[in-house]
mmCIF file of C-alpha atoms in Angstrom:
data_model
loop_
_atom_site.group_PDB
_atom_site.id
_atom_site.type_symbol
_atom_site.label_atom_id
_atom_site.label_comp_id
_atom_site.label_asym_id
_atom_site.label_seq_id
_atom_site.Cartn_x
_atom_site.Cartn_y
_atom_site.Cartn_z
ATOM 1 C CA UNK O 1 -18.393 -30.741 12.820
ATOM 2 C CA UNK O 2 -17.374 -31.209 9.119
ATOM 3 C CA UNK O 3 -17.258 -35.123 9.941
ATOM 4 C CA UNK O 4 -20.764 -35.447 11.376
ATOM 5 C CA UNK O 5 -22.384 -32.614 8.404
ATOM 6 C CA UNK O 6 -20.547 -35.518 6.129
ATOM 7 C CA UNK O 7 -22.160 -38.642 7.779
ATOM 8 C CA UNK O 8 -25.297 -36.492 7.302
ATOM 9 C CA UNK O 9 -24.847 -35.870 3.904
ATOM 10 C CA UNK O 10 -23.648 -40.134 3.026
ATOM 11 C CA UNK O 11 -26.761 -41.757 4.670
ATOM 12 C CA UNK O 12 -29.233 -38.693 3.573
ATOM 13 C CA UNK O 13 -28.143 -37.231 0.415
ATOM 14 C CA UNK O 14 -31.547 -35.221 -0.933
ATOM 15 C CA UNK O 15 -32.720 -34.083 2.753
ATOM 16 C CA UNK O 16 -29.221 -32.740 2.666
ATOM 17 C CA UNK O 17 -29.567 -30.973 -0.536
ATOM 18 C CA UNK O 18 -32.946 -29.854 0.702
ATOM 19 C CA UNK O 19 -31.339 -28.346 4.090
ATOM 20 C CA UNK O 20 -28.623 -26.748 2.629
ATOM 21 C CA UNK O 21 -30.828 -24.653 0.330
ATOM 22 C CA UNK O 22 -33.407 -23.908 3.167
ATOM 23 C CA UNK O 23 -30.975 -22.541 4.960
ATOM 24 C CA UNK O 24 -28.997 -20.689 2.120
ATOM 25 C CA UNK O 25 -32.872 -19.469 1.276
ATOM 26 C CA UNK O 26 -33.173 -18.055 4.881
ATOM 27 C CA UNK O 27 -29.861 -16.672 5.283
ATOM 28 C CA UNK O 28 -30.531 -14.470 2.144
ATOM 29 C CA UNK O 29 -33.624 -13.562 3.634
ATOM 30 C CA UNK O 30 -32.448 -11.422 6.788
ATOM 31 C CA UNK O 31 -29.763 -10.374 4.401
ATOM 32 C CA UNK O 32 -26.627 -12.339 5.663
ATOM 33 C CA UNK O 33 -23.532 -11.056 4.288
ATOM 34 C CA UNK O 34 -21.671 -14.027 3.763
ATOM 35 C CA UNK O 35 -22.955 -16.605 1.604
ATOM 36 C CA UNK O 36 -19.941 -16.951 -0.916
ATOM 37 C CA UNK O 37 -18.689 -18.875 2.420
ATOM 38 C CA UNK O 38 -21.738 -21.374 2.362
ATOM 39 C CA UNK O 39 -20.392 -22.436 -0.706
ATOM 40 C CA UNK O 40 -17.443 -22.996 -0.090
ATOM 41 C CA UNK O 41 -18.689 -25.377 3.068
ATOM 42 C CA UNK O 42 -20.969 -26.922 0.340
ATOM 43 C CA UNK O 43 -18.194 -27.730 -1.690
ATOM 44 C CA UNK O 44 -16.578 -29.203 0.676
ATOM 45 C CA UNK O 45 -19.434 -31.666 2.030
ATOM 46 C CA UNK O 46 -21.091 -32.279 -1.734
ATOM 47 C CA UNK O 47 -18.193 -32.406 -3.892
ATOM 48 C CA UNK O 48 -17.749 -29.913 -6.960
ATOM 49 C CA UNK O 49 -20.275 -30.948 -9.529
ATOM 50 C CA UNK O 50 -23.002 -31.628 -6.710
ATOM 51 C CA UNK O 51 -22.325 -28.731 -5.076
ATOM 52 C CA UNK O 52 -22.060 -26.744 -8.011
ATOM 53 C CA UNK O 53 -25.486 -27.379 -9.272
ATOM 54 C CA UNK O 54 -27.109 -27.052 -5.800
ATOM 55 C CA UNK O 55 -25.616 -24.007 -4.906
ATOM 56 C CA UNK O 56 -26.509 -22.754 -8.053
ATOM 57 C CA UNK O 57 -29.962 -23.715 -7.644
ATOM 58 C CA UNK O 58 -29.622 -22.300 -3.622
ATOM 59 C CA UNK O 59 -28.130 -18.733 -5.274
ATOM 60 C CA UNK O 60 -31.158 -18.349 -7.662
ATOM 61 C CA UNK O 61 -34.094 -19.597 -5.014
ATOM 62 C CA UNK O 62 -32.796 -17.539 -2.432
ATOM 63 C CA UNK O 63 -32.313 -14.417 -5.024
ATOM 64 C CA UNK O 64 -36.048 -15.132 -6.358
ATOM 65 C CA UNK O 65 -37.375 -14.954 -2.653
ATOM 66 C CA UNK O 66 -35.982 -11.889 -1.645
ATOM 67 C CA UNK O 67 -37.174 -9.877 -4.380
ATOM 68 C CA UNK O 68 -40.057 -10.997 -3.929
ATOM 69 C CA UNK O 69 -40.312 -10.026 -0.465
ATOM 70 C CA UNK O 70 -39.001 -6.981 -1.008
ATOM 71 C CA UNK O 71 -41.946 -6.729 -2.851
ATOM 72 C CA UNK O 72 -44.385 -7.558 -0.304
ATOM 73 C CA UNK O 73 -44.239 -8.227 3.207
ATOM 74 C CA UNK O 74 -40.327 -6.804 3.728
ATOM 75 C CA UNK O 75 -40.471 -4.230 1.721
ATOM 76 C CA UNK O 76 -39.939 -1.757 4.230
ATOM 77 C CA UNK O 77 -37.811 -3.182 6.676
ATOM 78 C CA UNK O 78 -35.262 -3.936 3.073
ATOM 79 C CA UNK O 79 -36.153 -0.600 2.065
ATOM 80 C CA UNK O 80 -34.366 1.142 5.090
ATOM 81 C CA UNK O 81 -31.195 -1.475 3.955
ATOM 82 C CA UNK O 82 -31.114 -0.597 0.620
ATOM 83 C CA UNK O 83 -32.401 3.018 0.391
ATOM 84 C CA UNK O 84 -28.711 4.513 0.360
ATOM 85 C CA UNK O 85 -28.302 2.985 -2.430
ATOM 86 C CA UNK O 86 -31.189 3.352 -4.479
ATOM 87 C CA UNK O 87 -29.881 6.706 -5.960
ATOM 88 C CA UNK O 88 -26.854 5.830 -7.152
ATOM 89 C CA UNK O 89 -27.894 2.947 -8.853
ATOM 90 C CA UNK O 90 -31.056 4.110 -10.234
ATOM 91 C CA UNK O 91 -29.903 5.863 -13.434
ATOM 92 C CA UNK O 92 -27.681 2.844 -14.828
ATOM 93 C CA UNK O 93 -30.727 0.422 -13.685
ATOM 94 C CA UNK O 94 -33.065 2.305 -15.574
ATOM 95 C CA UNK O 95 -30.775 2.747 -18.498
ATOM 96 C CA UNK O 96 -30.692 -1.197 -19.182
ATOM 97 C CA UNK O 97 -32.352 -2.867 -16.832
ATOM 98 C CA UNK O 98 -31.040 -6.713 -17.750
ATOM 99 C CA UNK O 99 -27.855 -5.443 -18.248
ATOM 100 C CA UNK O 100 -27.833 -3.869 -15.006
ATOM 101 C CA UNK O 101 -29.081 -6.671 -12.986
ATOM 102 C CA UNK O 102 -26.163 -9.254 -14.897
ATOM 103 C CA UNK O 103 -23.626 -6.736 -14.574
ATOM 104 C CA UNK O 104 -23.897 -5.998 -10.745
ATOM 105 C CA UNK O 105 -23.718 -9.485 -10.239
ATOM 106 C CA UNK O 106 -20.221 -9.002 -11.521
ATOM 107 C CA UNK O 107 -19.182 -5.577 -10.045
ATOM 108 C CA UNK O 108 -19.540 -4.434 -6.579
ATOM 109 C CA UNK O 109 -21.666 -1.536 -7.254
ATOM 110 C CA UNK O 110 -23.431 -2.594 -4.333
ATOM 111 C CA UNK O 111 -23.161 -5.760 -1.739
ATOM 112 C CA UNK O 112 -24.432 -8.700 -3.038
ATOM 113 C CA UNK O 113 -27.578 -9.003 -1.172
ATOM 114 C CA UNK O 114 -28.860 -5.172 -2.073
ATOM 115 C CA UNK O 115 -28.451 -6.539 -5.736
ATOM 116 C CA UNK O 116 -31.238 -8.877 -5.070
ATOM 117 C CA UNK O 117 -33.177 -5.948 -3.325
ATOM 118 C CA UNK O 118 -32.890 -3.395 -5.206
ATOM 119 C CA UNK O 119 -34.146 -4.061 -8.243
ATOM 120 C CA UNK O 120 -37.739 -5.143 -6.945
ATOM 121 C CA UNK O 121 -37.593 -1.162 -5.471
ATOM 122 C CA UNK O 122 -36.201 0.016 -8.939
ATOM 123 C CA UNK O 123 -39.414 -1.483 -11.194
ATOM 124 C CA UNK O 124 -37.570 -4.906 -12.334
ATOM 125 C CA UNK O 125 -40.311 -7.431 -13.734
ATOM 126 C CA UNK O 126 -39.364 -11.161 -12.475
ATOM 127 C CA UNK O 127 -38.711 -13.179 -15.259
ATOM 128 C CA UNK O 128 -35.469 -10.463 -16.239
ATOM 129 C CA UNK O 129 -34.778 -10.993 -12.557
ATOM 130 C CA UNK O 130 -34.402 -14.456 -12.259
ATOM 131 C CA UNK O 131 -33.148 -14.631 -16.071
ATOM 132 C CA UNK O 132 -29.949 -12.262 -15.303
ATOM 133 C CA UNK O 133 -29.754 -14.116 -11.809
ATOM 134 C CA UNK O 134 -29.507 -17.707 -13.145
ATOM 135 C CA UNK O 135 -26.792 -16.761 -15.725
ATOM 136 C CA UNK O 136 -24.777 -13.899 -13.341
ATOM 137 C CA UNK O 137 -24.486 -15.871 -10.373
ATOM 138 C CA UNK O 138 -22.322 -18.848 -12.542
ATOM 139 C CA UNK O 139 -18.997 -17.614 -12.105
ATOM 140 C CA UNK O 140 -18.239 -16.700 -8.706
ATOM 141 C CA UNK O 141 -20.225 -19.855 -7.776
ATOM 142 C CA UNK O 142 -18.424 -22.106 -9.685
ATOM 143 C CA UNK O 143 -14.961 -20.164 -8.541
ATOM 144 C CA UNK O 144 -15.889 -20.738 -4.589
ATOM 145 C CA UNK O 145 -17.372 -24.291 -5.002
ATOM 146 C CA UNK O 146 -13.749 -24.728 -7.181
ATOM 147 C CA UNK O 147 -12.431 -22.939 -4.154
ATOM 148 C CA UNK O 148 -14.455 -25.954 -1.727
ATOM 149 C CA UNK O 149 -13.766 -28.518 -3.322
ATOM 150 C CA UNK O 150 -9.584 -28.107 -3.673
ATOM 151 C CA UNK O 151 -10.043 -27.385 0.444
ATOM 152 C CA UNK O 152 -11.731 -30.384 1.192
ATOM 153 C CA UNK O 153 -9.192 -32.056 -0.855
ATOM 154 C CA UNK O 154 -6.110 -30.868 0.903
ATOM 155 C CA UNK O 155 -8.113 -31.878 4.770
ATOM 156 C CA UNK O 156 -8.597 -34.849 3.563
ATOM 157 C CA UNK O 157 -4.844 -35.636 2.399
ATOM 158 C CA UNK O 158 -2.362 -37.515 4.463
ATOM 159 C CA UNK O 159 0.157 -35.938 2.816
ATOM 160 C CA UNK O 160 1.492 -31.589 3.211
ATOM 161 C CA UNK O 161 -0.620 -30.220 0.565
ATOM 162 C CA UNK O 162 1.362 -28.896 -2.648
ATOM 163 C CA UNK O 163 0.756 -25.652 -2.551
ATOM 164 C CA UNK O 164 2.098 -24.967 -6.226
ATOM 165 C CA UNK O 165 -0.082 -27.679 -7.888
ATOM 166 C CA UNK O 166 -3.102 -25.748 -6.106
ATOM 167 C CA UNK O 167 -2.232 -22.789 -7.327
ATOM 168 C CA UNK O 168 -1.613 -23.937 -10.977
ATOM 169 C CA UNK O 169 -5.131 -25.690 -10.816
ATOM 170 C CA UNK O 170 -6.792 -22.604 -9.286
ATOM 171 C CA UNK O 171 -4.987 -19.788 -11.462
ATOM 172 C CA UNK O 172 -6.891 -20.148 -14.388
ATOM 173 C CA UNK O 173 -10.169 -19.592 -12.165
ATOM 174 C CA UNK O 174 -9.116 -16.740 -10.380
ATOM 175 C CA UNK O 175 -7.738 -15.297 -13.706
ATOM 176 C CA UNK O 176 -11.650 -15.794 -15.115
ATOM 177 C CA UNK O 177 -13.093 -14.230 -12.079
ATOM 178 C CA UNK O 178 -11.029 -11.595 -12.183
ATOM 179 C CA UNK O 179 -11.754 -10.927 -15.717
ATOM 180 C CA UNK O 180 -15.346 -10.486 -15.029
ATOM 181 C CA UNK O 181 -15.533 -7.285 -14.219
ATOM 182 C CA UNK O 182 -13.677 -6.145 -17.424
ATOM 183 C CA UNK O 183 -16.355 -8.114 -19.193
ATOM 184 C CA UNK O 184 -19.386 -6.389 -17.533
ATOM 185 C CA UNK O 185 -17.877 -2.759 -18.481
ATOM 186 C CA UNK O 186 -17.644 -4.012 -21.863
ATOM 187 C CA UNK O 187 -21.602 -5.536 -21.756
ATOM 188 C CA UNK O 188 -22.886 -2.406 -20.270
ATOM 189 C CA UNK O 189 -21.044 -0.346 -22.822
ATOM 190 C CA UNK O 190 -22.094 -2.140 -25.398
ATOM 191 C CA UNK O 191 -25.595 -2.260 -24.061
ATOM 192 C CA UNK O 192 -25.166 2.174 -24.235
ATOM 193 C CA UNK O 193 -24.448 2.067 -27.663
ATOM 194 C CA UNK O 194 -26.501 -0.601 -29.200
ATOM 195 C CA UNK O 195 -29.194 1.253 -31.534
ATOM 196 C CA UNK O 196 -32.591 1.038 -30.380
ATOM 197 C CA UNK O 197 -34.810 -1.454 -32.038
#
C-alpha cells in the first residue's frame, strides 16, 4: 500500500498534496480521533519538510472548517459531542480566550477535535481561532512528521535499524514535546496575572 501511495505521490506531487489535505479536512469533519497518525503516514510518503508544511497547512484548514461548522450547519449534531465538556472548560475559556485556545492545543483538557469545537460554542471570534491554531498546532506536528519521517527511514534501510542513533536523534523532540505542557501552565498563568490594559 505504502509503495503504490508513493508511486502516487512521484508522478503526481500537488494532486497528492491536494488529497492528503481533503481527506485530513474530512476526517476532522466527522470528528476522527486519530489524525496525529495521518501525519505520521504523511511523513512517511512526503518526506519531513514537505510533509511538515502540508500537514501544517492540513491541521489549520481542517481546524478552520470545523469551527466553522460548528457554527452553522453541525452545530447540533457537534454540540451533543462536545456538550460534556462545555462546562468545564468554559470558565478558563472565558478567562483568556487566546490563551485558552493555544494552551489546549498543548494540554489535554479535552480531545483534540472538541478543541476545535468548542470554542465556536464558547463565543471565539475566527481570526483568534485560526491565529492560536496556526501557532499551537507546530509542535506536536513537527514531533509526529519527525516521528514519520525517522519510520520511513528505517523501512526503507537494508540494514537492522540502530535503535540508539534513533533514539539520540528523537530525544531532544520528545524532550520539547514533553515540555509543552509545562510551558502552557506557565502562559496561562502568566496570562492570570498580567494587569489589564
Amino acid at each position: 500500500m505504502r509503495g503504490s501511495a508513493q508511486l502516487f505521490v512521484e508522478t503526481n506531487v500537488l494532486l497528492a498534496y491536494a488529497v492528503y489535505i481533503a481527506l485530513f479536512v474530512v476526517l476532522a469533519v466527522v470528528l476522527f480521533p486519530a489524525q496525529l497518525w495521518i501525519i505520521v503516514f504523511g511523513a512517511m510518503l512526503f518526506g519531513f519538510w514537505p510533509a511538515l508544511i502540508v500537514s501544517w497547512a492540513a491541521t489549520v484548514a481542517s481546524a478552520t472548517v470545523v469551527f466553522l461548522l460548528a457554527r452553522g450547519v453541525l452545530a447540533g449534531r457537534y454540540k451533543a459531542k462536545a456538550g460534556k465538556y462545555l462546562a468545564r472548560v468554559e470558565q478558563g475559556f472565558k478567562r483568556d480566550q487566546f490563551t485558552w485556545m493555544l494552551a489546549v492545543r498543548f494540554i489535554p483538557v479535552v480531545p483534540y477535535c472538541i478543541s476545535n469545537v468548542a470554542p465556536a460554542f464558547l463565543g471565539a471570534r475566527l481570526k483568534p481561532f485560526i491565529a492560536a491554531a496556526a501557532v499551537g498546532v507546530v509542535p506536536y506536528v513537527t514531533a509526529y512528521t519527525f516521528a514519520g519521517a525517522k519510520a520511513a527511514g528505517v523501512l526503507d534501510a537494508d540494514a537492522p535499524p540502530d535503535v540508539a542513533s534513533m533514539a539520540a536523534e528523537m530525544a531532544p523532540v520528545m524532550l520539547a514535546v514533553a515540555a509543552l505542557p509545562l510551558a502552557a501552565l506557565l502562559v496561562r498563568r502568566f496570562g492570570r496575572r498580567a494587569p489589564s490594559a
